[in-house]
Tab-separated table of C-alpha atoms in Angstrom:
chain	number	residue	atom	x	y	z
A	1	GLY	CA	-25.694	111.349	4.813
A	2	GLN	CA	-24.955	108.255	2.822
A	3	SER	CA	-27.108	105.236	2.014
A	4	LEU	CA	-26.759	102.123	-0.107
A	5	GLU	CA	-29.434	99.672	-1.203
A	6	GLN	CA	-28.921	96.163	-2.501
A	7	PRO	CA	-31.206	93.106	-2.512
A	8	SER	CA	-30.965	90.962	0.577
A	9	GLU	CA	-30.949	87.631	-1.261
A	10	VAL	CA	-30.482	86.273	-4.767
A	11	THR	CA	-30.727	82.649	-5.878
A	12	ALA	CA	-29.320	81.303	-9.149
A	13	VAL	CA	-28.417	78.023	-10.772
A	14	GLU	CA	-24.909	76.715	-11.297
A	15	GLY	CA	-23.570	77.804	-14.679
A	16	ALA	CA	-25.975	80.724	-14.967
A	17	ILE	CA	-25.364	84.483	-14.874
A	18	VAL	CA	-26.502	86.643	-11.969
A	19	GLN	CA	-26.561	90.398	-11.469
A	20	ILE	CA	-26.484	92.049	-8.050
A	21	ASN	CA	-27.597	95.661	-8.064
A	22	CYS	CA	-26.573	98.503	-5.815
A	23	THR	CA	-28.010	102.000	-5.649
A	24	TYR	CA	-26.423	104.641	-3.531
A	25	GLN	CA	-26.960	108.111	-2.212
A	26	THR	CA	-23.970	110.127	-1.096
A	27	SER	CA	-22.784	113.707	-1.177
A	28	GLY	CA	-19.199	113.201	-2.310
A	29	PHE	CA	-19.197	110.035	-4.405
A	30	TYR	CA	-15.819	108.928	-5.617
A	31	GLY	CA	-16.140	105.243	-6.495
A	32	LEU	CA	-17.911	101.941	-5.901
A	33	SER	CA	-16.277	98.760	-4.656
A	34	TRP	CA	-17.493	95.188	-4.356
A	35	TYR	CA	-16.435	92.699	-1.699
A	36	GLN	CA	-17.167	88.996	-1.311
A	37	GLN	CA	-17.578	87.323	2.057
A	38	HIS	CA	-18.034	83.600	2.630
A	39	ASP	CA	-19.703	82.425	5.813
A	40	GLY	CA	-17.280	82.749	8.695
A	41	GLY	CA	-14.710	84.431	6.484
A	42	ALA	CA	-13.353	87.909	5.985
A	43	PRO	CA	-14.533	90.239	3.205
A	44	THR	CA	-12.242	90.136	0.196
A	45	PHE	CA	-11.957	92.818	-2.455
A	46	LEU	CA	-13.405	92.052	-5.895
A	47	SER	CA	-13.497	95.269	-7.910
A	48	TYR	CA	-13.556	99.052	-7.901
A	49	ASN	CA	-15.234	101.442	-10.372
A	50	ALA	CA	-14.553	105.162	-10.348
A	51	LEU	CA	-15.677	105.851	-13.917
A	52	ASP	CA	-18.829	104.918	-15.804
A	53	GLY	CA	-18.735	101.618	-17.604
A	54	LEU	CA	-17.925	97.984	-17.189
A	55	GLU	CA	-14.819	96.526	-15.546
A	56	GLU	CA	-14.153	92.852	-16.203
A	57	THR	CA	-12.057	90.531	-14.067
A	58	GLY	CA	-12.406	86.928	-15.128
A	59	ARG	CA	-15.898	85.656	-14.412
A	60	PHE	CA	-16.775	88.807	-12.468
A	61	SER	CA	-17.668	92.184	-13.964
A	62	SER	CA	-18.709	95.393	-12.274
A	63	PHE	CA	-20.616	98.273	-13.785
A	64	LEU	CA	-21.107	101.871	-12.700
A	65	SER	CA	-23.416	104.649	-13.828
A	66	ARG	CA	-22.597	107.799	-11.879
A	67	SER	CA	-25.526	109.721	-13.367
A	68	ASP	CA	-27.955	107.062	-12.091
A	69	SER	CA	-26.123	106.476	-8.777
A	70	TYR	CA	-26.230	102.817	-9.657
A	71	GLY	CA	-23.899	99.929	-10.072
A	72	TYR	CA	-24.001	96.187	-10.352
A	73	LEU	CA	-21.846	93.124	-9.984
A	74	LEU	CA	-22.209	90.494	-12.699
A	75	LEU	CA	-21.150	86.933	-12.002
A	76	GLN	CA	-20.924	84.585	-14.973
A	77	GLU	CA	-20.620	80.800	-15.176
A	78	LEU	CA	-21.749	80.533	-11.592
A	79	GLN	CA	-20.066	77.932	-9.437
A	80	MET	CA	-21.158	76.524	-6.094
A	81	LYS	CA	-18.200	78.259	-4.453
A	82	ASP	CA	-19.702	81.625	-5.455
A	83	SER	CA	-22.332	81.157	-2.758
A	84	ALA	CA	-21.462	84.005	-0.405
A	85	SER	CA	-22.483	87.503	0.616
A	86	TYR	CA	-21.600	90.352	-1.708
A	87	PHE	CA	-21.255	93.912	-0.422
A	88	CYS	CA	-21.166	97.101	-2.412
A	89	ALA	CA	-19.213	99.897	-0.764
A	90	VAL	CA	-19.190	103.561	-1.650
A	91	ARG	CA	-15.996	105.562	-1.616
A	92	ASP	CA	-17.073	108.984	-0.400
A	93	ARG	CA	-15.196	112.221	0.059
A	94	ASP	CA	-16.485	114.165	3.026
A	95	GLY	CA	-13.489	115.936	4.450
A	96	GLY	CA	-11.289	112.926	3.922
A	97	PHE	CA	-12.009	109.758	2.012
A	98	LYS	CA	-14.347	107.230	3.631
A	99	THR	CA	-15.773	103.845	2.648
A	100	ILE	CA	-19.354	102.928	3.550
A	101	PHE	CA	-20.566	99.354	3.144
A	102	GLY	CA	-24.035	98.237	2.128
A	103	ALA	CA	-25.958	95.577	4.041
A	104	GLY	CA	-24.955	92.857	1.587
A	105	THR	CA	-26.652	90.462	-0.811
A	106	ARG	CA	-26.680	86.803	0.048
A	107	LEU	CA	-26.162	84.717	-3.116
A	108	PHE	CA	-27.294	81.105	-3.120
A	109	VAL	CA	-26.062	78.981	-6.013
A	110	LYS	CA	-28.077	75.805	-6.599
A	111	ALA	CA	-26.971	72.723	-8.464
B	1	GLU	CA	3.089	88.984	1.996
B	2	ALA	CA	1.516	88.390	5.394
B	3	GLY	CA	-2.107	89.405	5.762
B	4	VAL	CA	-3.903	91.227	8.527
B	5	ALA	CA	-3.603	89.345	11.813
B	6	GLN	CA	-6.175	89.442	14.572
B	7	SER	CA	-6.512	87.804	17.951
B	8	PRO	CA	-8.292	86.227	19.608
B	9	ARG	CA	-10.493	84.537	17.019
B	10	TYR	CA	-13.281	83.850	19.473
B	11	LYS	CA	-14.236	85.359	22.798
B	12	ILE	CA	-17.128	84.659	25.147
B	13	ILE	CA	-17.731	87.009	28.054
B	14	GLU	CA	-20.552	87.994	30.354
B	15	LYS	CA	-22.219	91.370	30.161
B	16	ARG	CA	-20.484	94.144	32.080
B	17	GLN	CA	-17.111	92.443	31.629
B	18	SER	CA	-14.343	94.005	29.564
B	19	VAL	CA	-12.630	92.613	26.488
B	20	ALA	CA	-9.797	93.630	24.183
B	21	PHE	CA	-8.990	92.742	20.590
B	22	TRP	CA	-5.658	93.040	18.856
B	23	CYS	CA	-4.828	93.733	15.211
B	24	ASN	CA	-1.589	93.759	13.255
B	25	PRO	CA	-2.079	95.287	9.782
B	26	ILE	CA	-0.188	94.563	6.595
B	27	SER	CA	3.275	96.064	6.747
B	28	GLY	CA	3.418	99.536	5.241
B	29	HIS	CA	-0.322	100.152	5.335
B	30	ALA	CA	-0.984	103.617	6.696
B	31	THR	CA	-4.677	103.172	7.344
B	32	LEU	CA	-6.244	100.816	9.845
B	33	TYR	CA	-9.962	100.248	10.338
B	34	TRP	CA	-12.046	98.545	12.987
B	35	TYR	CA	-15.476	97.347	11.893
B	36	GLN	CA	-18.343	95.763	13.756
B	37	GLN	CA	-20.334	93.217	11.781
B	38	ILE	CA	-23.564	91.962	13.283
B	39	LEU	CA	-24.874	88.708	11.825
B	40	GLY	CA	-26.634	89.329	8.521
B	41	GLN	CA	-25.437	92.901	8.170
B	42	GLY	CA	-22.624	94.719	6.415
B	43	PRO	CA	-19.497	95.888	8.212
B	44	LYS	CA	-20.059	99.078	10.197
B	45	LEU	CA	-17.039	101.312	10.620
B	46	LEU	CA	-16.183	101.978	14.259
B	47	ILE	CA	-12.905	103.829	13.925
B	48	GLN	CA	-10.352	104.662	11.256
B	49	PHE	CA	-6.696	105.492	11.917
B	50	GLN	CA	-4.323	107.182	9.517
B	51	ASN	CA	-0.897	106.223	10.853
B	52	ASN	CA	-1.417	106.707	14.597
B	53	GLY	CA	-4.024	109.458	14.381
B	54	VAL	CA	-7.794	109.013	14.454
B	55	VAL	CA	-9.516	110.349	11.331
B	56	ASP	CA	-13.021	109.014	11.910
B	57	ASP	CA	-14.603	107.705	15.103
B	58	SER	CA	-18.065	109.109	14.557
B	59	GLN	CA	-19.772	105.720	15.029
B	60	LEU	CA	-17.699	104.529	17.970
B	61	PRO	CA	-19.757	104.299	21.203
B	62	LYS	CA	-17.192	106.225	23.178
B	63	ASP	CA	-18.818	105.598	26.538
B	64	ARG	CA	-17.766	101.959	26.316
B	65	PHE	CA	-15.465	101.494	23.323
B	66	SER	CA	-11.908	102.728	22.996
B	67	ALA	CA	-9.138	102.093	20.510
B	68	GLU	CA	-5.539	102.997	20.046
B	69	ARG	CA	-2.878	102.433	17.429
B	70	LEU	CA	0.549	102.235	18.931
B	71	LYS	CA	3.370	103.763	16.881
B	72	GLY	CA	1.185	103.653	13.806
B	73	VAL	CA	1.310	99.855	13.515
B	74	ASP	CA	-0.607	97.502	15.846
B	75	SER	CA	-3.976	98.435	17.228
B	76	THR	CA	-6.201	97.377	20.118
B	77	LEU	CA	-9.942	97.809	20.454
B	78	LYS	CA	-11.449	97.606	23.928
B	79	ILE	CA	-14.999	97.297	25.176
B	80	GLN	CA	-15.714	98.132	28.791
B	81	PRO	CA	-18.298	97.266	29.986
B	82	ALA	CA	-19.749	94.942	27.354
B	83	LYS	CA	-23.466	94.757	26.593
B	84	LEU	CA	-25.486	91.979	25.022
B	85	GLU	CA	-25.843	93.998	21.808
B	86	ASP	CA	-22.058	94.046	21.377
B	87	SER	CA	-22.193	90.407	20.246
B	88	ALA	CA	-20.760	90.574	16.733
B	89	VAL	CA	-17.687	89.915	14.651
B	90	TYR	CA	-15.039	92.613	15.002
B	91	LEU	CA	-13.076	92.993	11.814
B	92	CYS	CA	-9.799	94.799	11.397
B	93	ALA	CA	-8.747	95.990	7.956
B	94	SER	CA	-5.856	97.934	6.543
B	95	SER	CA	-5.153	99.828	3.328
B	96	LEU	CA	-2.310	101.712	1.733
B	97	GLN	CA	-3.857	105.132	1.258
B	98	GLY	CA	-7.100	105.159	3.196
B	99	PHE	CA	-8.033	108.650	4.211
B	100	SER	CA	-5.745	110.407	1.788
B	101	GLY	CA	-6.330	108.483	-1.411
B	102	PRO	CA	-9.195	108.066	-3.881
B	103	THR	CA	-8.783	104.307	-4.152
B	104	ASP	CA	-8.934	102.193	-1.067
B	105	THR	CA	-8.598	98.447	-1.393
B	106	GLN	CA	-9.101	97.205	2.118
B	107	TYR	CA	-7.576	93.964	3.315
B	108	PHE	CA	-9.460	92.323	6.128
B	109	GLY	CA	-8.303	90.102	8.934
B	110	PRO	CA	-10.197	86.945	9.940
B	111	GLY	CA	-12.116	88.794	12.658
B	112	THR	CA	-12.901	88.138	16.289
B	113	ARG	CA	-16.278	86.629	17.046
B	114	LEU	CA	-17.505	88.081	20.329
B	115	THR	CA	-20.382	86.554	22.257
B	116	VAL	CA	-21.716	88.476	25.237
B	117	LEU	CA	-23.888	86.393	27.587
């Protein structure tokens, strides 16, 4: 089976840096994605890592360590609008390709 | 490029009634997903279509839920009869490769918020 773990809540101050961790357990791991979801909104894609290392996209970076079954999303220069839920999602190959979402981390950005 | 369209946006029904949701994916996307998202939780995959064929419905409660994808484009998800625990947001998503590709950026619609009383 597959499982993902991420913290349920994180609080940070505007302008700061925050890291949201995700550990996973899956039999046919292929890659790790991150999605952002504002209250009442739809999840939107942020990043995808298939190889070890850091991927940077503006203020957001995502890291993957396949040997540790671990990844994180790094948000820099936090803004109030970054307050949202962040989901890690594993791309798994079990027959065909499947995507399994974690339970999400609620990020609160304070002024 | 138009995004994923869903309707209705909100639906309130009583338990044991039936309800249907509609989804129109992004043009050219082969894969269509239906997710159930209960408040405070991550999206849970209900069913995944590749073109008009089902590739994964392992978490679909088949005694009450059904879905179809007509001609490999639009899709409907039906619940009959509804239970209180079906209250959730039903999200439709689409992607280019889905089942057949290693990368899978999913594009989500706005969702339908279902309340079962």
